[in-house]
């Protein structure tokens, strides 16, 4: 080759040049280190083997499967299965235990709290809030005021069957609209609202509250009780405590009496498995307000 | 020239790693360090024996920590997330002790370097110790410098093949043992040794033995001085710690120059004491000539001092032509002044003060180290919950760290909240137990009557007290109420 005519010996390095020259800069003919070359060949061999053993060549809708049949999805599925299997014992025990019995078992409780926390975030937080703090119309699950009862069993049933849901065993209570049903007039509703406020010492107009008392006794005590303390069989809230699901001011109260309230909680039986529902019940029970 | 007429043989040896002869593009020129004999060689043997003994034997030391803790004096328990150093047990959140230790080591290194140059490099650095060991093995198998040079020139046959094979097998054995000792720091040494022998140790143990064996063999036996010259950052940094008063391995040019060959019976009138025998170059494991002055490649191993002293002894000149000295003293002697040793300088005072300060801080924190720790996290969502009777409840997550090797029952107190009701979910307030050496996590509920909640934020202190030892840990937090 013509280029080789330009080869000459470089005294500094003791090496020949390749004969290539650019702007007076000559390229030394330094061979790649032997170890580097062997590593390079090894990677080629490895790559060939890898392409045969593992999914490698992209096709139109998939890739060559590789003789080992490995897939990332398969790996994830195997990992999930392993986790499921490692929990099988606890799941079986939780499925067999009653909610209260599981609440008393510290191992089952820890399992339920961990599972319930993530199940709550996925299924419940949309309405009840990520901290179960609730919002108007959606109860706060941290407090000790329960419309349908706060024992592990009662919470468990509320989740399973729902409230005013389409489930056959759904919890159901009816707060009618006294104005829409034309039972009470606006003035009377105002008086009843004032009386209800007076039950929790929130009234500012004693005369009006006194006027509301007989109306309350006539129309409300059947569900809310003589003292307005509610009835968990019917989901009738305690009106004498400090907690108001739909707002603590008189306007919200008057609206409730006038138009009624029919909040719905869906039934989770059939959507979530039995163990997850039990985990949710125990998680909510341990938020602080459980009975 | 008749060599026998000379008292001292002049060796044909070139300082191949002398800075101006070294090219990044040139192949490495092999160094065949000659054996040195003398005080510094002895010191280096001693330090090698001590450091290797520490490295190989430390994992086998036992230290009784009671029934719930391992009895290995030095153990880095990675799966259990604990480091054990004699009486000290370090938890993951206490890595700052290790940071402190590293700072101490660094400042100690700075101080030593500013006093006597690269003492670490020359005597105690693992690279130096292992290279020294590998060279000693090489000398054992192949003979000293001249025999090795002859052997390298021979064709690859018979005795040469056998010698090289034996040498590399011995090197590999040392390398594997080095890797083998490494893994014992991470598991119970006797148990792991048994597992290793029968092939049942964790795969990661074998992997690390192989990895450490490979690096030991490559860096210590094959690469040798190239690690110090090309790979290690310390030679570049160390110049910042040295000054003209730093004592380091120095050729006393004021006494040695002008150098020249010496024949028996020659006088030393009008010439220097250096007889240009190049013994100092022949023994140098770095392949340099100390007479070129201070240079990056010099690791201060002081073997040239031994070599020169031996020659000086033979020709009846005082020792110490090469010695721990410095350029400032050469200038002083040239000016007719006395040699001075000035260890107390602003620089060394500063390093010493930092060393003492860091050491004092570490000792204080170590001595007053708590065996109980408390971390409190207040629930942020919701900030507070109103209960049916109007009272306000806040929820907290308590994490109580029990570093004692025994189960501990804690008493819980809340300071700063009047009329507070304390409750724990799933635990009894009067019996808060945390197992030995574990973290206990609890959900704490504090309830305060509505009338007592005056501010949106009430500062409070949560205190847990070890019922037996009365050691307490506190954490500041807040009680949140409506605005």
XYZ file of C-alpha atoms in Angstrom:
774
model
C 0.000 0.000 0.000
C 1.100 3.473 -0.759
C 0.412 4.683 2.751
C 2.970 2.250 4.090
C 5.675 4.138 2.280
C 5.237 6.851 4.870
C 5.836 4.522 7.807
C 8.683 5.473 9.974
C 10.018 4.712 13.395
C 9.087 6.942 16.315
C 12.008 7.250 18.691
C 10.103 8.526 21.715
C 7.810 5.516 21.990
C 9.911 2.994 20.145
C 6.933 2.220 17.941
C 6.358 2.488 14.183
C 3.734 4.822 12.803
C 0.909 3.618 10.576
C 1.936 5.968 7.807
C -1.213 8.074 8.226
C -0.476 11.743 8.600
C -2.772 14.694 9.112
C -1.382 18.197 9.317
C 1.932 16.849 10.500
C 0.380 14.636 13.140
C 1.375 11.003 12.651
C -0.606 8.065 13.957
C 1.327 5.591 16.056
C 0.790 1.957 15.168
C 0.055 0.891 18.715
C -1.864 -2.366 18.735
C -4.796 -2.757 21.070
C -3.758 -4.348 24.330
C -4.128 -8.090 24.146
C -6.415 -8.291 27.164
C -8.680 -5.656 25.636
C -8.940 -7.615 22.408
C -9.785 -10.855 24.197
C -12.445 -9.142 26.278
C -13.853 -7.732 23.048
C -13.990 -11.194 21.440
C -15.579 -12.593 24.603
C -18.343 -9.993 24.462
C -19.083 -10.989 20.855
C -19.397 -14.638 21.837
C -21.557 -13.645 24.788
C -23.804 -11.496 22.596
C -24.375 -14.354 20.140
C -25.253 -16.742 22.932
C -27.490 -14.149 24.551
C -29.380 -13.513 21.311
C -30.127 -17.218 21.034
C -31.047 -17.772 24.658
C -33.041 -14.610 25.369
C -35.659 -12.527 23.539
C -33.534 -10.483 21.161
C -34.545 -9.803 17.567
C -37.521 -7.437 17.235
C -40.293 -8.701 14.953
C -43.437 -6.819 13.862
C -45.612 -7.501 16.891
C -43.212 -9.242 19.242
C -39.622 -10.454 19.337
C -37.863 -13.753 18.965
C -38.693 -15.614 22.172
C -35.258 -17.078 22.898
C -34.735 -20.713 23.809
C -34.946 -20.046 27.545
C -38.456 -18.632 27.161
C -37.777 -15.726 29.500
C -40.124 -12.730 29.626
C -40.208 -9.757 32.001
C -43.952 -10.235 32.477
C -43.357 -13.830 33.397
C -40.771 -12.771 35.945
C -43.145 -10.257 37.550
C -45.918 -12.875 37.595
C -43.584 -15.322 39.297
C -42.576 -12.727 41.881
C -46.200 -11.839 42.585
C -47.036 -15.505 42.915
C -44.200 -15.962 45.363
C -45.502 -13.057 47.450
C -49.015 -14.473 47.350
C -47.720 -17.852 48.449
C -45.731 -16.352 51.286
C -48.896 -14.682 52.523
C -51.188 -17.658 51.967
C -51.036 -18.754 55.593
C -51.936 -15.323 56.961
C -54.672 -14.887 54.376
C -56.225 -18.221 55.282
C -56.116 -17.378 58.973
C -57.624 -13.943 58.375
C -60.358 -15.419 56.173
C -61.277 -17.895 58.902
C -61.223 -15.420 61.801
C -64.114 -13.150 62.737
C -63.307 -9.421 62.529
C -63.139 -9.045 66.318
C -61.004 -12.145 66.721
C -58.603 -10.876 64.075
C -58.534 -7.469 65.799
C -57.306 -9.163 68.979
C -54.587 -11.151 67.183
C -51.549 -8.867 66.897
C -50.063 -10.743 63.931
C -53.303 -10.727 61.953
C -53.892 -7.094 62.919
C -50.493 -6.018 61.581
C -51.152 -7.931 58.352
C -54.615 -6.367 58.033
C -53.382 -2.848 58.759
C -50.681 -3.071 56.095
C -53.003 -4.550 53.475
C -55.904 -2.323 54.490
C -53.840 0.821 54.144
C -53.075 0.175 50.491
C -56.572 -1.148 49.728
C -58.013 2.006 51.300
C -55.799 4.242 49.163
C -56.989 2.482 46.012
C -60.682 1.976 46.730
C -61.862 4.331 49.476
C -59.777 7.496 49.461
C -61.670 8.948 46.476
C -64.614 9.759 48.773
C -63.291 9.441 52.304
C -59.962 11.180 51.647
C -56.455 9.746 51.750
C -56.299 10.119 55.516
C -59.916 8.889 55.911
C -60.671 12.423 57.106
C -63.929 12.571 55.140
C -65.668 15.646 53.785
C -69.245 16.941 53.883
C -71.494 13.976 53.033
C -68.651 11.479 53.403
C -67.949 10.492 56.994
C -64.648 10.990 58.744
C -63.519 7.483 59.691
C -61.029 8.667 62.304
C -63.642 9.864 64.778
C -65.761 7.900 67.203
C -69.139 8.755 65.706
C -70.561 5.879 63.686
C -73.832 5.984 61.756
C -74.043 2.200 61.482
C -71.797 1.151 64.351
C -68.052 1.153 64.892
C -67.337 -2.401 66.019
C -65.118 -4.459 63.703
C -68.201 -6.493 62.691
C -70.347 -3.409 62.002
C -67.636 -1.756 59.889
C -67.081 -5.044 58.077
C -70.804 -5.289 57.209
C -70.954 -1.654 56.057
C -68.102 -2.295 53.608
C -69.434 -5.638 52.416
C -73.039 -4.642 51.826
C -72.778 -0.912 51.346
C -75.286 1.729 52.345
C -78.327 2.258 50.189
C -76.450 0.230 47.590
C -77.896 -2.287 45.203
C -76.861 -5.191 47.410
C -79.747 -7.219 48.839
C -78.450 -6.848 52.375
C -77.498 -3.220 51.995
C -77.900 -1.007 55.040
C -80.772 1.300 54.427
C -82.340 4.150 56.336
C -84.502 6.956 55.124
C -84.178 10.627 56.013
C -87.163 12.101 54.246
C -87.372 15.642 52.954
C -89.910 17.310 55.195
C -90.355 20.273 52.856
C -90.338 18.270 49.626
C -92.835 15.837 51.171
C -94.896 18.860 52.296
C -94.911 17.725 55.950
C -93.420 20.885 57.445
C -93.300 24.473 56.323
C -90.176 26.613 56.103
C -90.811 28.293 59.471
C -91.352 24.981 61.197
C -88.174 23.587 59.679
C -86.304 26.637 60.953
C -87.630 25.943 64.448
C -86.741 22.226 64.314
C -83.235 23.109 63.096
C -82.853 25.541 66.007
C -83.994 22.854 68.426
C -81.551 20.302 66.974
C -78.747 22.826 67.422
C -79.782 23.282 71.052
C -79.190 19.535 71.655
C -75.470 20.141 71.321
C -75.603 23.572 72.952
C -75.237 25.287 69.592
C -78.513 27.223 69.729
C -78.619 31.016 69.881
C -82.398 31.452 69.973
C -83.992 29.698 72.957
C -87.564 30.745 72.036
C -87.331 29.377 68.545
C -85.733 26.186 69.829
C -88.608 25.746 72.297
C -91.039 26.104 69.394
C -89.199 23.368 67.529
C -89.237 20.895 70.382
C -92.816 19.532 69.895
C -92.274 19.306 66.139
C -89.071 17.287 66.775
C -90.956 15.000 69.156
C -93.634 14.437 66.550
C -91.566 13.887 63.425
C -87.994 12.989 64.383
C -87.842 10.910 67.562
C -89.008 7.722 65.829
C -85.579 7.411 64.255
C -83.307 9.836 66.139
C -84.654 8.943 69.607
C -86.268 11.088 72.283
C -82.992 12.795 73.156
C -81.833 12.966 69.511
C -79.009 10.543 70.199
C -79.662 8.542 67.052
C -80.139 4.861 66.245
C -77.446 2.777 64.646
C -79.974 0.149 63.511
C -81.420 2.724 61.154
C -78.289 4.700 60.449
C -79.910 7.667 62.174
C -77.120 10.001 63.332
C -76.635 11.236 66.853
C -77.814 14.855 66.757
C -76.579 15.655 70.250
C -72.857 15.306 69.533
C -70.269 17.592 68.003
C -70.022 15.833 64.646
C -72.035 16.895 61.606
C -71.772 14.894 58.418
C -73.315 17.573 56.219
C -72.090 20.713 57.969
C -72.487 22.245 61.391
C -74.257 25.469 60.465
C -77.972 26.003 60.643
C -78.403 26.444 56.875
C -76.955 22.984 56.193
C -79.147 21.543 58.926
C -82.298 23.191 57.532
C -81.440 21.883 54.073
C -81.103 18.360 55.444
C -84.527 18.569 57.114
C -86.167 20.166 54.070
C -84.796 17.883 51.363
C -83.562 14.779 53.188
C -80.224 12.983 52.771
C -79.597 9.794 50.914
C -75.877 9.217 50.860
C -74.764 6.054 49.117
C -71.845 3.808 49.835
C -71.346 1.001 47.297
C -71.253 -2.628 48.326
C -67.742 -4.067 48.041
C -68.652 -7.703 48.259
C -67.963 -9.127 44.815
C -65.605 -6.291 43.934
C -63.027 -6.995 46.607
C -62.233 -10.397 48.027
C -63.244 -11.344 51.531
C -59.728 -10.989 52.955
C -59.271 -7.474 51.575
C -62.644 -6.379 52.986
C -61.624 -7.721 56.382
C -58.283 -5.925 56.118
C -60.126 -2.686 55.330
C -62.492 -3.136 58.278
C -59.600 -3.660 60.695
C -57.550 -0.825 59.223
C -60.463 1.585 59.665
C -61.170 0.251 63.134
C -57.591 1.076 64.190
C -57.628 4.609 62.817
C -58.660 5.721 66.278
C -62.431 5.714 66.527
C -63.176 1.994 66.586
C -65.584 0.759 69.224
C 37.838 0.369 33.719
C 38.618 -2.446 36.150
C 35.608 -3.032 38.373
C 37.599 -4.980 40.946
C 39.729 -1.989 41.682
C 36.701 -0.212 42.965
C 35.531 -0.603 46.523
C 31.969 -0.061 45.475
C 30.448 -1.573 42.375
C 28.611 0.776 40.081
C 25.355 -0.814 39.044
C 24.035 -0.504 35.530
C 20.572 0.656 36.513
C 18.385 3.379 35.106
C 15.688 5.203 37.052
C 13.033 4.152 34.531
C 10.216 6.058 36.187
C 12.078 9.334 36.473
C 9.539 11.965 35.583
C 11.212 13.296 32.424
C 11.826 9.780 31.084
C 8.329 8.543 31.644
C 5.929 8.642 28.689
C 2.251 7.912 28.886
C 2.581 6.098 25.576
C 5.562 3.938 26.360
C 5.297 0.422 27.672
C 6.126 -0.129 31.284
C 9.769 -0.875 31.888
C 10.085 -3.647 34.424
C 11.759 -2.828 37.714
C 13.804 -5.440 39.566
C 14.192 -3.938 43.039
C 17.327 -5.113 44.804
C 17.123 -6.273 48.359
C 17.962 -3.599 50.944
C 19.231 -4.263 54.440
C 19.093 -1.845 57.315
C 16.999 -0.056 59.892
C 14.221 1.061 57.558
C 13.963 -2.352 55.890
C 13.590 -3.795 59.387
C 10.948 -1.251 60.243
C 9.068 -2.104 57.065
C 9.190 -5.838 57.838
C 7.777 -5.065 61.271
C 4.987 -2.893 59.954
C 4.180 -5.473 57.293
C 3.936 -8.210 59.902
C 1.762 -6.047 62.143
C -0.657 -4.819 59.455
C -1.033 -8.241 57.838
C -1.589 -9.809 61.240
C -4.295 -7.262 62.021
C -5.942 -7.810 58.644
C -5.931 -11.602 58.787
C -6.600 -12.111 62.493
C -9.022 -9.312 63.446
C -12.176 -11.172 62.284
C -11.259 -14.061 64.563
C -11.209 -11.967 67.724
C -14.195 -12.685 69.945
C -16.024 -10.139 72.091
C -18.793 -11.119 74.446
C -21.865 -8.944 73.931
C -24.416 -11.098 75.710
C -26.854 -13.647 74.350
C -28.658 -11.546 71.725
C -25.682 -10.172 69.816
C -22.864 -11.696 67.775
C -19.600 -12.323 69.612
C -17.284 -11.206 66.790
C -15.122 -8.227 67.751
C -15.169 -6.683 64.272
C -18.294 -7.455 62.297
C -20.043 -5.558 59.516
C -23.459 -7.200 59.634
C -25.041 -5.859 56.449
C -28.256 -7.965 56.446
C -28.814 -7.094 60.139
C -27.808 -3.463 59.485
C -25.357 -3.305 62.399
C -21.649 -2.582 62.584
C -19.812 -4.009 65.569
C -16.429 -2.609 66.623
C -15.334 -4.054 69.948
C -17.613 -2.332 72.475
C -19.250 -0.071 69.893
C -22.369 -1.103 68.040
C -23.320 1.219 65.193
C -26.866 1.467 63.863
C -27.638 2.612 60.310
C -28.614 6.103 61.483
C -25.238 6.467 63.210
C -23.028 6.261 60.142
C -21.716 9.675 61.134
C -19.391 7.799 63.510
C -17.847 6.255 60.429
C -17.718 9.684 58.813
C -15.971 10.970 61.936
C -13.541 8.085 61.794
C -12.764 8.891 58.172
C -12.236 12.565 59.055
C -9.877 11.510 61.862
C -7.990 9.263 59.456
C -7.752 12.021 56.856
C -6.542 14.690 59.291
C -4.140 12.205 60.843
C -2.773 11.559 57.380
C -2.446 15.309 56.764
C -0.549 15.760 60.034
C 1.793 12.846 59.360
C 2.409 14.059 55.817
C 3.227 17.596 56.902
C 5.662 16.208 59.513
C 7.452 13.371 57.733
C 6.115 13.272 54.185
C 4.426 10.244 52.705
C 4.912 7.914 55.668
C 1.571 6.289 54.922
C 2.605 5.523 51.345
C 6.003 4.188 52.281
C 5.134 1.991 55.241
C 1.459 1.303 55.845
C -0.554 1.626 52.633
C -1.988 -1.783 51.667
C -0.640 -1.293 48.145
C 2.871 -0.910 49.571
C 2.524 -3.725 52.095
C 1.175 -6.253 49.608
C 3.580 -5.224 46.843
C 6.435 -5.606 49.324
C 5.110 -9.066 50.181
C 4.813 -10.057 46.526
C 8.344 -8.794 45.786
C 9.646 -10.771 48.774
C 8.019 -13.932 47.374
C 9.471 -13.170 43.954
C 12.930 -12.820 45.483
C 12.466 -16.072 47.372
C 11.669 -17.990 44.179
C 13.761 -16.233 41.541
C 16.612 -14.746 43.555
C 17.689 -11.131 43.953
C 17.897 -8.426 41.311
C 20.677 -9.719 39.087
C 19.364 -13.310 39.151
C 15.910 -12.056 38.190
C 17.281 -9.987 35.321
C 19.190 -13.023 34.047
C 16.106 -15.208 34.398
C 13.989 -12.746 32.437
C 16.505 -12.822 29.584
C 16.478 -16.613 29.384
C 14.229 -18.399 26.905
C 10.980 -19.808 28.237
C 12.163 -23.290 29.123
C 12.631 -25.729 31.991
C 13.799 -24.018 35.147
C 12.454 -20.610 34.112
C 8.974 -22.012 33.473
C 9.029 -23.856 36.794
C 10.162 -20.787 38.723
C 7.613 -18.486 37.117
C 4.865 -21.043 37.717
C 5.775 -21.437 41.378
C 5.955 -17.657 41.793
C 2.552 -17.004 40.266
C 0.958 -19.863 42.187
C 2.324 -18.430 45.430
C 1.091 -14.965 44.435
C -2.353 -16.362 43.641
C -2.436 -18.194 46.961
C -1.670 -14.933 48.793
C -4.321 -13.136 46.724
C -6.978 -15.762 47.484
C -6.113 -15.658 51.179
C -6.437 -11.869 51.091
C -9.885 -12.131 49.534
C -10.695 -14.944 51.934
C -9.885 -12.799 54.960
C -12.000 -9.935 53.596
C -15.299 -11.833 53.686
C -14.799 -12.836 57.326
C -15.452 -9.234 58.340
C -19.015 -9.582 57.028
C -20.136 -12.794 58.692
C -19.391 -14.937 61.700
C -15.852 -16.046 60.792
C -15.797 -19.634 62.175
C -19.228 -20.403 60.696
C -18.303 -18.909 57.325
C -14.993 -20.785 57.215
C -16.858 -24.055 57.692
C -19.323 -23.120 54.968
C -16.537 -22.062 52.606
C -14.708 -25.331 53.052
C -17.735 -27.526 52.332
C -18.906 -25.227 49.526
C -22.104 -24.055 51.242
C -21.236 -20.396 51.831
C -23.397 -17.730 50.176
C -22.478 -17.154 46.527
C -21.622 -13.533 47.327
C -18.794 -14.735 49.606
C -17.158 -16.650 46.778
C -17.740 -13.722 44.446
C -15.977 -11.307 46.785
C -13.121 -13.699 47.455
C -12.632 -13.975 43.699
C -12.942 -10.209 43.225
C -10.506 -9.356 46.031
C -8.116 -12.085 44.913
C -8.187 -10.653 41.394
C -7.566 -7.049 42.499
C -4.864 -8.102 44.974
C -3.085 -10.113 42.299
C -3.459 -7.419 39.639
C -2.602 -4.382 41.772
C -0.096 -5.882 44.192
C 1.719 -8.449 42.060
C 1.398 -7.205 38.477
C 0.762 -3.451 38.426
C 2.836 -2.602 41.532
C 4.354 0.892 41.323
C 2.039 1.852 38.437
C -0.839 2.005 40.915
C 0.994 4.694 42.891
C 2.222 6.611 39.865
C -0.842 6.526 37.613
C -3.912 5.466 39.623
C -3.613 6.914 43.093
C -4.705 10.524 43.669
C -2.743 10.878 46.899
C 0.651 11.688 45.307
C -1.034 14.663 43.620
C -2.747 15.818 46.829
C 0.114 15.282 49.247
C 2.118 18.207 47.910
C -0.487 20.510 49.471
C 0.300 19.161 52.968
C 4.058 19.462 52.656
C 6.234 22.517 52.895
C 9.952 23.217 52.876
C 10.257 22.157 56.545
C 8.646 18.751 56.068
C 11.097 15.978 56.774
C 11.155 13.516 53.946
C 13.544 11.097 52.285
C 16.183 13.475 50.916
C 19.485 13.149 49.122
C 21.767 15.647 50.862
C 23.108 17.209 47.712
C 25.154 19.706 49.733
C 27.249 16.780 50.944
C 27.000 14.466 47.951
C 27.796 16.754 45.041
C 29.773 16.829 42.884
C 29.383 13.060 42.655
C 31.787 10.728 40.957
C 33.180 7.185 40.954
C 35.415 6.217 43.822
C 38.463 4.019 43.875
C 39.955 2.651 47.027
C 42.428 5.043 48.487
C 40.953 8.083 46.762
C 40.465 11.099 48.949
C 37.274 13.127 49.087
C 38.968 16.491 48.792
C 37.217 18.798 46.395
C 34.365 16.407 45.591
C 31.115 15.171 47.112
C 30.523 11.976 49.044
C 28.228 10.427 46.447
C 30.185 7.699 44.698
C 27.513 7.260 42.064
C 27.160 3.549 42.809
C 23.421 3.679 42.029
C 22.567 1.335 44.885
C 19.827 3.795 45.814
C 18.313 3.381 42.340
C 18.656 -0.402 42.380
C 16.698 -0.862 45.618
C 13.972 1.614 44.675
C 10.653 -0.180 44.137
C 9.365 2.874 42.258
C 12.179 2.981 39.704
C 13.417 6.499 40.417
C 16.629 8.185 41.452
C 16.259 9.930 44.807
C 19.161 12.183 43.862
C 16.851 13.949 41.401
C 15.241 15.594 44.416
C 11.645 15.423 45.695
C 9.373 13.867 43.081
C 5.825 12.627 42.717
C 6.891 9.015 42.227
C 8.705 8.769 45.571
C 6.623 6.928 48.172
C 9.122 7.600 50.968
C 9.811 3.934 51.651
C 13.348 4.911 52.760
C 14.955 1.787 51.297
C 17.461 4.049 49.492
C 18.564 5.322 52.919
C 19.417 1.750 53.923
C 21.210 1.085 50.646
C 23.278 4.282 50.842
C 24.129 3.812 54.511
C 25.523 0.389 53.727
C 27.789 1.871 51.051
C 28.857 4.775 53.266
C 29.766 2.252 55.956
C 31.943 0.329 53.534
C 33.957 3.395 52.487
C 34.195 4.754 56.028
C 32.111 7.834 55.468
C 29.448 8.941 57.946
C 25.968 7.556 57.246
C 23.072 9.692 56.196
C 23.990 10.918 52.736
C 20.394 10.029 51.995
C 18.294 10.658 55.115
C 15.106 12.139 56.470
C 15.861 15.798 55.833
C 14.602 18.612 53.636
C 15.582 21.276 51.160
C 15.453 24.039 53.750
C 18.229 22.323 55.710
C 20.319 21.876 52.565
C 20.084 25.638 52.064
C 20.895 26.289 55.734
C 23.997 24.101 55.555
C 25.045 25.745 52.303
C 24.790 29.051 54.184
C 26.836 27.674 57.070
C 23.929 27.308 59.476
C 22.992 24.298 61.599
C 20.456 21.665 60.608
C 17.071 22.234 62.241
C 14.034 20.104 62.794
C 10.889 22.267 63.064
C 7.919 20.014 63.716
C 5.915 22.830 65.343
C 4.664 25.034 62.537
C 1.374 26.789 61.838
C 0.391 23.955 59.511
C 1.117 21.130 61.930
C -0.485 23.032 64.825
C -3.628 23.455 62.727
C -3.795 19.779 61.806
C -3.134 18.735 65.391
C -5.851 21.043 66.730
C -8.374 19.745 64.191
C -7.379 16.195 65.054
C -7.852 16.774 68.775
C -11.156 18.617 68.245
C -12.686 15.951 66.009
C -11.414 13.243 68.328
C -12.888 15.020 71.361
C -16.263 15.493 69.664
C -16.346 11.841 68.652
C -15.360 10.626 72.098
C -17.978 12.856 73.735
C -20.775 11.687 71.477
C -19.654 8.101 71.905
C -19.484 8.369 75.681
C -22.863 10.082 75.980
C -24.448 7.907 73.338
C -28.061 7.108 74.107
C -29.352 3.551 74.201
C -32.876 4.848 73.690
C -34.038 6.949 70.802
C -37.450 8.324 70.047
C -38.812 9.527 66.756
C -42.281 11.038 66.579
C -44.243 11.683 63.451
C -47.528 13.536 63.807
C -50.335 12.542 61.447
C -50.758 15.248 58.819
C -53.907 13.968 57.237
C -56.075 14.659 59.072
C -54.236 17.142 61.298
C -56.801 16.520 64.021
C -60.072 14.689 64.515
C -63.101 16.067 66.350
C -64.741 13.399 68.464
C -68.451 13.165 69.229
C -68.104 14.841 72.623
C -66.310 17.752 70.950
C -62.864 16.835 72.193
C -59.929 17.001 69.792
C -57.720 14.051 68.992
C -54.297 13.990 67.313
C -52.599 10.837 66.130
C -48.827 10.222 66.086
C -46.534 7.448 65.032
C -43.959 6.709 67.750
C -40.803 4.883 66.854
C -38.854 3.799 69.920
C -35.347 2.522 69.333
C -34.087 0.104 71.951
C -30.340 -0.338 71.498
C -29.939 -2.412 74.632
C -29.390 -6.146 74.282
C -32.447 -6.787 76.469
C -36.175 -6.180 76.131
C -37.169 -2.860 77.696
C -40.482 -1.607 79.058
C -40.994 2.106 78.608
C -43.086 4.654 80.474
C -44.709 7.268 78.280
C -45.288 10.861 79.406
C -46.716 13.863 77.587
C -45.604 17.306 78.764
C -47.351 20.546 77.874
C -50.914 19.326 77.366
C -53.483 19.741 80.127
C -56.058 17.032 80.659
C -54.688 14.886 77.887
C -55.927 11.337 77.482
C -53.226 8.951 76.171
C -54.039 5.859 74.183
C -52.057 3.458 72.021
C -53.606 1.452 69.218
C -52.967 -2.237 69.724
C -50.786 -1.749 72.803
C -51.109 -1.010 76.490
C -49.912 2.435 77.615
C -48.787 0.982 80.941
C -46.718 -1.722 79.252
C -44.888 -0.399 76.187
C -42.408 -3.153 75.473
C -39.719 -3.083 72.791
C -37.705 -6.280 72.202
C -33.936 -6.326 72.532
C -32.022 -4.404 69.881
C -35.156 -3.550 67.935
C -37.334 -0.685 66.826
C -40.844 -0.544 68.259
C -43.507 1.286 66.257
C -46.687 2.477 67.937
C -49.721 4.575 66.998
C -50.333 7.130 69.720
C -53.679 8.890 70.161
C -53.812 12.050 72.278
C -57.246 13.404 73.142
C -57.856 16.764 74.769
C -61.269 18.164 75.864
C -62.555 20.905 73.591
C -62.317 23.523 76.364
C -58.605 22.827 76.852
C -57.713 23.356 73.190
C -56.966 27.074 73.008
C -54.560 27.347 70.077
C -54.286 25.885 66.636
C -50.831 24.676 67.668
C -49.806 23.609 71.153
C -46.173 22.566 71.553
C -45.681 19.406 73.517
C -42.902 17.061 74.534
C -43.214 13.312 74.312
C -40.948 11.432 76.673
C -40.263 7.730 76.929
C -38.346 6.422 79.922
C -36.714 3.042 80.334
C -38.502 1.685 83.388
C -35.364 0.036 84.760
C -32.418 2.251 83.864
C -34.536 5.459 83.878
C -32.789 6.536 80.689
C -35.130 8.790 78.769
C -35.546 10.056 75.269
C -37.717 12.997 74.299
C -39.129 14.390 71.133
C -40.777 17.725 70.486
C -44.042 17.750 68.632
C -47.271 19.708 68.313
C -50.899 19.232 69.161
C -53.029 20.651 66.374
C -56.532 22.012 66.887
C -59.061 24.028 64.917
C -57.986 27.557 63.871
